[in-house]
mmCIF file of C-alpha atoms in Angstrom:
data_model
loop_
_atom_site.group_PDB
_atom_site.id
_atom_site.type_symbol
_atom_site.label_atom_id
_atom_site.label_comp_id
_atom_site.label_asym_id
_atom_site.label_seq_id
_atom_site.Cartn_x
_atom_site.Cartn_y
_atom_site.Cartn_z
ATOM 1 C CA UNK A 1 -13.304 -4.690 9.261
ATOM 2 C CA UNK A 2 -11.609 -4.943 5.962
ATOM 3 C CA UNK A 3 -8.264 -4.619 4.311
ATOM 4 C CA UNK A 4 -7.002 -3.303 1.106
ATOM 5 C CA UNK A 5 -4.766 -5.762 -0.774
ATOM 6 C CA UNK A 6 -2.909 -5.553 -4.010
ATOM 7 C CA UNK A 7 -3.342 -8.466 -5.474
ATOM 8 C CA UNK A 8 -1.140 -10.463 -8.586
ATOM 9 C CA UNK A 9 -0.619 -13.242 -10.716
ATOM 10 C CA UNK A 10 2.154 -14.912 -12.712
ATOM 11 C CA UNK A 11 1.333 -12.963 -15.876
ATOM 12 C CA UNK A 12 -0.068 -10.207 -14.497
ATOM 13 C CA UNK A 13 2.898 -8.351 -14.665
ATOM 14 C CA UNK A 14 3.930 -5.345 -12.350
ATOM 15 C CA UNK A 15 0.251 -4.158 -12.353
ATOM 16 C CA UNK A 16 -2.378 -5.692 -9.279
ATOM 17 C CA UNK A 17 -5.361 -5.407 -8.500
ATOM 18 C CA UNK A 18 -5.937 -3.387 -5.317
ATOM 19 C CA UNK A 19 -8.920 -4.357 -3.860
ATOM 20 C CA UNK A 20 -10.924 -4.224 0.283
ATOM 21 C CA UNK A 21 -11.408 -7.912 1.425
ATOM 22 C CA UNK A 22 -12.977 -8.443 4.682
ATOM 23 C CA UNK A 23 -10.853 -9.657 7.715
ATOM 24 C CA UNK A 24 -12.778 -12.398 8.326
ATOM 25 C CA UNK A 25 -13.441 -13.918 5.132
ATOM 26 C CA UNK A 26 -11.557 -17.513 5.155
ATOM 27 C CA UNK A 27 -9.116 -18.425 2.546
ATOM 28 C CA UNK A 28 -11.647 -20.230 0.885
ATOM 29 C CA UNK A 29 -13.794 -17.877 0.214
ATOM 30 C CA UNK A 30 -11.044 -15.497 -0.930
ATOM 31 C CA UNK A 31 -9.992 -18.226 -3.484
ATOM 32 C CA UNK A 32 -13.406 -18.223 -4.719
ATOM 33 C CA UNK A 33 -13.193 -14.367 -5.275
ATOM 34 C CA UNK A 34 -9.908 -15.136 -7.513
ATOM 35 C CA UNK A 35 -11.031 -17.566 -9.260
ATOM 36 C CA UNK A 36 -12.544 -15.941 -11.875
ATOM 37 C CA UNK A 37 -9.910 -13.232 -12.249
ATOM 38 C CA UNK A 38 -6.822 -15.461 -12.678
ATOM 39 C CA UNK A 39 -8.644 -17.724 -14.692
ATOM 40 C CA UNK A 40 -8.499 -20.990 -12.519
ATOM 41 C CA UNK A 41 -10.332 -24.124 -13.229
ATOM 42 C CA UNK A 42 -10.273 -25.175 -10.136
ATOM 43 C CA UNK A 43 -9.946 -23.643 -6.619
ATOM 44 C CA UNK A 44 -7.946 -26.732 -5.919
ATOM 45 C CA UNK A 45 -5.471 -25.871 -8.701
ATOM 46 C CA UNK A 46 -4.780 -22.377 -6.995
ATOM 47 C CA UNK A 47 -2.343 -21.393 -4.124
ATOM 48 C CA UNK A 48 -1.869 -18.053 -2.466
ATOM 49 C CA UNK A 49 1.486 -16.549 -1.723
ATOM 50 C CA UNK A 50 2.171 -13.523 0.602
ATOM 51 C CA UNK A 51 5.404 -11.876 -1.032
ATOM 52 C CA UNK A 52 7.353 -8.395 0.295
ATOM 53 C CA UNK A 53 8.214 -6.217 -2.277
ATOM 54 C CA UNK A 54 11.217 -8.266 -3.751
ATOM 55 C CA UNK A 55 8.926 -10.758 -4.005
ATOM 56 C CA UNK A 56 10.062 -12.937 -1.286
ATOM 57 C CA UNK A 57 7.495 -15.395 -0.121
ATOM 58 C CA UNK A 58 6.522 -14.566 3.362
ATOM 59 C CA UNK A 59 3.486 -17.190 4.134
ATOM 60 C CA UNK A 60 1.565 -19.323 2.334
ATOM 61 C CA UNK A 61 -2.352 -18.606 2.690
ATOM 62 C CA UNK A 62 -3.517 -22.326 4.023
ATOM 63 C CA UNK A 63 -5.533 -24.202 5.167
ATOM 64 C CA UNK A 64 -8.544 -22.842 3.416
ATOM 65 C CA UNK A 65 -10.436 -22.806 6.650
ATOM 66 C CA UNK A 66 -8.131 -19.960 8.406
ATOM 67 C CA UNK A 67 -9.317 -16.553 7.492
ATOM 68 C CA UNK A 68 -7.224 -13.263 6.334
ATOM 69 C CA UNK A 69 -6.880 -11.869 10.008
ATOM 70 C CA UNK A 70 -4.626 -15.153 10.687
ATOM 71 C CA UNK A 71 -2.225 -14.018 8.598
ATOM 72 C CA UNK A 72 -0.617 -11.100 9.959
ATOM 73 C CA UNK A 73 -1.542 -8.966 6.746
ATOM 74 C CA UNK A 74 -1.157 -5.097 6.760
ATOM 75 C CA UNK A 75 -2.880 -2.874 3.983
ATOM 76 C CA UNK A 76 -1.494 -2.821 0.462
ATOM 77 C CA UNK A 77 -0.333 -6.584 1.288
ATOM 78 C CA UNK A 78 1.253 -8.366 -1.859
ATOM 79 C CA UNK A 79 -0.629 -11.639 -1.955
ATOM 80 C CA UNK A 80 0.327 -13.111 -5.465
ATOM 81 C CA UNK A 81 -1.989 -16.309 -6.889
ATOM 82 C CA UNK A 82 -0.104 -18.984 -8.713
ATOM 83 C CA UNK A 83 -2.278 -21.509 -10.770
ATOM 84 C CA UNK A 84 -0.954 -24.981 -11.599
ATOM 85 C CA UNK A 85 -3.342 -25.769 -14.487
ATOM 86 C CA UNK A 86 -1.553 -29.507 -13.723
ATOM 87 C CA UNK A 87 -2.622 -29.841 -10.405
ATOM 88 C CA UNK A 88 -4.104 -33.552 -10.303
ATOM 89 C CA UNK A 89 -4.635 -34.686 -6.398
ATOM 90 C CA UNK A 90 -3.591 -38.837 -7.169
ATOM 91 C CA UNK A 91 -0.539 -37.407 -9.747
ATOM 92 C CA UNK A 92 0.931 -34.849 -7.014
ATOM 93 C CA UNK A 93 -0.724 -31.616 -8.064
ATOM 94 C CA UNK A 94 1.337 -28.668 -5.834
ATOM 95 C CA UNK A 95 -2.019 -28.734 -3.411
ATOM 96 C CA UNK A 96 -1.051 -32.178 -2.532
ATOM 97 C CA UNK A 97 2.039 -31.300 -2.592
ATOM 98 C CA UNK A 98 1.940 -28.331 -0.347
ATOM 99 C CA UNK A 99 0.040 -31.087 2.165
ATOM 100 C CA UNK A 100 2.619 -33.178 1.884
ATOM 101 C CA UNK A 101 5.400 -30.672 2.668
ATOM 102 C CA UNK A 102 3.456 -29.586 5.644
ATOM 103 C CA UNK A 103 3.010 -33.280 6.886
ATOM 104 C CA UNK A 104 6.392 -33.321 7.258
ATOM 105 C CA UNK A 105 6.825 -35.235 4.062
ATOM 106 C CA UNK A 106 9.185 -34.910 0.700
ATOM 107 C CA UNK A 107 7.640 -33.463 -2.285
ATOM 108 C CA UNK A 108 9.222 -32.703 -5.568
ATOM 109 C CA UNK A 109 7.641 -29.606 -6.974
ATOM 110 C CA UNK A 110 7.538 -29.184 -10.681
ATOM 111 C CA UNK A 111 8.293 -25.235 -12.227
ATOM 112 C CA UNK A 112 5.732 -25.193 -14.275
ATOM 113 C CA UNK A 113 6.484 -22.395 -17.227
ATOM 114 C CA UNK A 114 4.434 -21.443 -20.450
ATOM 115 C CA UNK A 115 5.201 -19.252 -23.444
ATOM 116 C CA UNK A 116 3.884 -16.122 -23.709
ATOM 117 C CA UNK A 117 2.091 -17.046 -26.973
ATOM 118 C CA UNK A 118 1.286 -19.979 -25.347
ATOM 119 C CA UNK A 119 -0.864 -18.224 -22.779
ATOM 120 C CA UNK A 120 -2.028 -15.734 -25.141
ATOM 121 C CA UNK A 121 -4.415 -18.283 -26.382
ATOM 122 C CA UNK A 122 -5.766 -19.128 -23.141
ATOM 123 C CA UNK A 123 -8.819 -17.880 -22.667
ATOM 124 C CA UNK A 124 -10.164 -17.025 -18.830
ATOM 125 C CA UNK A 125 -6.686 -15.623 -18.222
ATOM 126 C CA UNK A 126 -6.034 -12.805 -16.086
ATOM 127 C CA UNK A 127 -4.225 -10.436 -18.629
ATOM 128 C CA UNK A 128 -7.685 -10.965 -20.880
ATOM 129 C CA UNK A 129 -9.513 -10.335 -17.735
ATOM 130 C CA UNK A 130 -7.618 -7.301 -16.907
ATOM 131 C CA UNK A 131 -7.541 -5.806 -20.618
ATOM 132 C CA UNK A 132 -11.731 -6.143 -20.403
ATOM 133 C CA UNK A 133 -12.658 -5.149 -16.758
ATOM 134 C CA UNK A 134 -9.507 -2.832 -15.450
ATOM 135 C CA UNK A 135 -8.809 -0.547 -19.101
ATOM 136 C CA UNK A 136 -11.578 2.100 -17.710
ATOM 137 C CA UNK A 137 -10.363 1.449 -14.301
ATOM 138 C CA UNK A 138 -7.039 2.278 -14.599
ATOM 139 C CA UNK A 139 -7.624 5.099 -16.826
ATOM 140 C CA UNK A 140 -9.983 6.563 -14.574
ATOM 141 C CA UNK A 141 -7.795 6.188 -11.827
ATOM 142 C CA UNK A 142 -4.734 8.300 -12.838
ATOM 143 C CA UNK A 143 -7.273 10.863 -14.072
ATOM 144 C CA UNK A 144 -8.165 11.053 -10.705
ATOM 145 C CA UNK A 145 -4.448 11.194 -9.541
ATOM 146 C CA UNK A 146 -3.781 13.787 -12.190
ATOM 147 C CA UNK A 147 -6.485 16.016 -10.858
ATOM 148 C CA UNK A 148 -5.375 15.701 -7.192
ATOM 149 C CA UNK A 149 -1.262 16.487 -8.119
ATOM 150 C CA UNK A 150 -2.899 19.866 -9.949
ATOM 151 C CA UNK A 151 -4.862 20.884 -6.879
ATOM 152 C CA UNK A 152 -1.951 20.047 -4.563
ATOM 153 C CA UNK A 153 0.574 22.190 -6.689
ATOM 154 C CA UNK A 154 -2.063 24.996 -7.248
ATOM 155 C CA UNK A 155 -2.746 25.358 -3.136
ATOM 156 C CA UNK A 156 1.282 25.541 -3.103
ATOM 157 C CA UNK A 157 0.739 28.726 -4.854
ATOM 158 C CA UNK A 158 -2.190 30.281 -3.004
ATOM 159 C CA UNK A 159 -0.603 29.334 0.012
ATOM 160 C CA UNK A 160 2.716 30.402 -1.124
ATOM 161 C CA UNK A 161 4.992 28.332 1.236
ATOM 162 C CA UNK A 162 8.556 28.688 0.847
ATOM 163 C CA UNK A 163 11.644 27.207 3.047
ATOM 164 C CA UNK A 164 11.774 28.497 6.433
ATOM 165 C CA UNK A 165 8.226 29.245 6.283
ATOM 166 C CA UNK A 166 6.597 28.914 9.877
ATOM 167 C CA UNK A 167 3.652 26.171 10.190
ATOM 168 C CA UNK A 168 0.711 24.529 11.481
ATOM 169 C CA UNK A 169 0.035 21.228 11.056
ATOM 170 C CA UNK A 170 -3.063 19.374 12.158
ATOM 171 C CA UNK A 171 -6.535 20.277 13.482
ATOM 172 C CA UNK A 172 -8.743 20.855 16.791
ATOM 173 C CA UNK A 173 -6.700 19.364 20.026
ATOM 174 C CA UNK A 174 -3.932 17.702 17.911
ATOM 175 C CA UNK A 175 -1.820 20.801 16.221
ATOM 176 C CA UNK A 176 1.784 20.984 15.900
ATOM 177 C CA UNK A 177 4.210 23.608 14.727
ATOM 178 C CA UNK A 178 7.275 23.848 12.963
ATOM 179 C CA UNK A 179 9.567 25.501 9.761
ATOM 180 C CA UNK A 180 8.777 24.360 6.121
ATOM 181 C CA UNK A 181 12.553 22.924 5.813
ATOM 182 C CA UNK A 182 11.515 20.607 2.083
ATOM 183 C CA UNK A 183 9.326 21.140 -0.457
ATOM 184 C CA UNK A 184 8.967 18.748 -3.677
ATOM 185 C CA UNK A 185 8.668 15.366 -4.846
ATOM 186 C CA UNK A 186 9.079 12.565 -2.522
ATOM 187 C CA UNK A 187 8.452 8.386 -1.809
ATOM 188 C CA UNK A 188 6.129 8.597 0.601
ATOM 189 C CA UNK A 189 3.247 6.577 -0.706
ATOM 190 C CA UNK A 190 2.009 5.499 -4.529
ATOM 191 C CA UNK A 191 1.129 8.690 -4.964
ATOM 192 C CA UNK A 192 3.112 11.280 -6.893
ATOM 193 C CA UNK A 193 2.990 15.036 -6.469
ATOM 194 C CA UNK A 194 4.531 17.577 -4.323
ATOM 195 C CA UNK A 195 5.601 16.890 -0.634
ATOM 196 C CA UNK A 196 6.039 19.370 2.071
ATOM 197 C CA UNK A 197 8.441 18.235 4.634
ATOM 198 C CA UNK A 198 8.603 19.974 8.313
ATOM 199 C CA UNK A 199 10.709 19.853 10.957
ATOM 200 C CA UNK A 200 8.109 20.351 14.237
ATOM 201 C CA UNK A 201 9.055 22.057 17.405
ATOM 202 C CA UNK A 202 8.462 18.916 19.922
ATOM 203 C CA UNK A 203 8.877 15.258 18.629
ATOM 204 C CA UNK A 204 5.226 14.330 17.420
ATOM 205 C CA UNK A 205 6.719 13.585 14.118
ATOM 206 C CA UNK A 206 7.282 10.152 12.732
ATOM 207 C CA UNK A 207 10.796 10.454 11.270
ATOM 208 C CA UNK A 208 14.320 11.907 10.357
ATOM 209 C CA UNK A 209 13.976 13.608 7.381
ATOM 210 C CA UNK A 210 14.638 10.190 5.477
ATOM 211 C CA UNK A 211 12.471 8.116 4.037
ATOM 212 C CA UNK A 212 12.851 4.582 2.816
ATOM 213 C CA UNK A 213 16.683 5.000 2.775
ATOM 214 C CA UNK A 214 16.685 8.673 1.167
ATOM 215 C CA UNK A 215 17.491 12.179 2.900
ATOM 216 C CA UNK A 216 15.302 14.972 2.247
ATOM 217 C CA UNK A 217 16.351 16.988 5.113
ATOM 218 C CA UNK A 218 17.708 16.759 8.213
ATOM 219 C CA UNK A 219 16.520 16.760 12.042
ATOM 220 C CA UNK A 220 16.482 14.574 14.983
ATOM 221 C CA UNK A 221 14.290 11.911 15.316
ATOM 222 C CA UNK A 222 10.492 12.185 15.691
ATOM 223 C CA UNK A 223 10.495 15.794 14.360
ATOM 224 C CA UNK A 224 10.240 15.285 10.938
ATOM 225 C CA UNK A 225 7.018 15.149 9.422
ATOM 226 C CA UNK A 226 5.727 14.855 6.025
ATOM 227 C CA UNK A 227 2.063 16.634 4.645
ATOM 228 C CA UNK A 228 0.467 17.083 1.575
ATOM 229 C CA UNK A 229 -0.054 21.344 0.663
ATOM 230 C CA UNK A 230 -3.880 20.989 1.966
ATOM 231 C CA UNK A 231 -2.262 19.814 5.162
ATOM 232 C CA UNK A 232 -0.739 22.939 6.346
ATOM 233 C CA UNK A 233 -1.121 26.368 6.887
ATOM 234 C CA UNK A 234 2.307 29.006 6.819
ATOM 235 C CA UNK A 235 1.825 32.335 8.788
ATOM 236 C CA UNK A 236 2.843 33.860 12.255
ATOM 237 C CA UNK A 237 2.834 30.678 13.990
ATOM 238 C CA UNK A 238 5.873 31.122 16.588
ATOM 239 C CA UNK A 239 7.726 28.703 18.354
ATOM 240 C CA UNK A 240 5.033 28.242 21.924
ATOM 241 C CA UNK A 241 7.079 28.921 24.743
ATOM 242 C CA UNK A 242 6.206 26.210 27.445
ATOM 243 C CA UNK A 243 6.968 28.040 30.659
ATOM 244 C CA UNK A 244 5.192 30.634 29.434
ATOM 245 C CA UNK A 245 2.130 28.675 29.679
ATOM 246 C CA UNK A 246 3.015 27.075 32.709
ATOM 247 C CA UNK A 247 2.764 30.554 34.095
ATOM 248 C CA UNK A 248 -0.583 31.573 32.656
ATOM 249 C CA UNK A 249 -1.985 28.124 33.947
ATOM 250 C CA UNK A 250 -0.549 28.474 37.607
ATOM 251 C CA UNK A 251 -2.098 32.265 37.615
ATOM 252 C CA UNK A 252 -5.005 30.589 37.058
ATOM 253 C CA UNK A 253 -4.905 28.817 39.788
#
């Protein structure tokens, strides 16, 4: 089983590297995968750093013999690689360092900072890396995106959903129904394009109506749902009456 991580660096600015990484590969081994894109000597001289989105450090990825799954890790993880290209084991390199520390002992250690010109002369560094190995990459990728927001806003007008519109959500065993109560732009993922937000009949939803702190509608919890325009169909789908049912299943009997 693997995991999708978005991996950084110090001067790799807002833009990682999102990348699958096996479960049970051991830190080790993941060093050795960075090494060559952050540009480290050494696998000694690196250190791995698993930050939330303000870029508060969470854990520390160590010892090297623990593996990915030890860490608690969920996909799109943050885990941002910091290089001490001064690391020296007898002068107190931060590996040492970060022994010492967990030893239970003091350890002073040093901010190391460089100049951007500075480190525009490095070579093997991972803004030269990424300018040789991630241009097409990137530029492929929000091709890709671009195409998918145009097919999502083009079903929008096949399918012509409005507000109020009644829905079906889902396939085989596992549909649900509701009213079309939102339809545009919304953070729900890294992706942009249009949103359709629903408010379902029974609570197999997984919200409010807000997400990450902002309203789009309103509705009790559990029936709000969120689905991309290929995700739903609008038509005579009516509000199922559950005594009704009950009925039919007890003739039946």
């Amino acid at each position: 089983m693997s995991i999708k991580l978005s991996i950084t660096h110090a001067n790799s600015g807002s833009m990682g590297l999102e990348k699958s990484y096996p479960l049970t590969m051991t830190i080790l081994e993941f060093k050795q995968k960075l090494q060559f894109i952050v540009g480290a000597e050494k696998i000694d001289n690196m250190f791995l750093q698993h930050r939330d989105e303000d870029g508060k450090i969470l854990a520390t990825l160590q010892p090297d013999d623990k593996t990915l799954n030890d860490f608690n890790l969920v996909k799109y993880s943050n885990i941002h690689v910091v290089v001490d290209i001064n690391a020296d084991e007898e002068k107190g390199g931060i590996v040492s360092q970060l022994n010492a520390l967990q030893n239970g002992q003091l350890a002073n250690v040093p901010k190391y900072e460089i100049s951007e010109e500075a480190y525009k002369k490095r070579d093997n560094t991972f803004a030269k890396w990424k300018d040789a190995n991630l241009k097409d990459f990137y530029a492929k990728k929000e091709q890709e995106e671009k195409e998918q927001i145009a097919k999502w806003d083009e079903t929008l007008k096949e399918k012509d959903i409005k507000i109020n519109d009644r829905c079906e959500i889902g396939s085989n065993q596992n549909k649900h129904r509701g009213k079309v109560v939102f339809i545009g732009e919304a953070k729900i993922d890294k992706t942009k394009g249009v949103w359709i937000g629903i408010e379902l009949d029974e609570p197999f939803g997984d919200n409010n109506g807000t997400i990450q702190g902002k309203q789009y509608f309103k509705c009790n919890d559990k029936y709000g749902k969120f689905v991309r325009t290929d995700e739903i169909q609008v038509g005579d789908y009516p509000v199922i009456d559950e005594l009704e049912l009950s009925d039919d299943d007890d003739q039946e009997l």
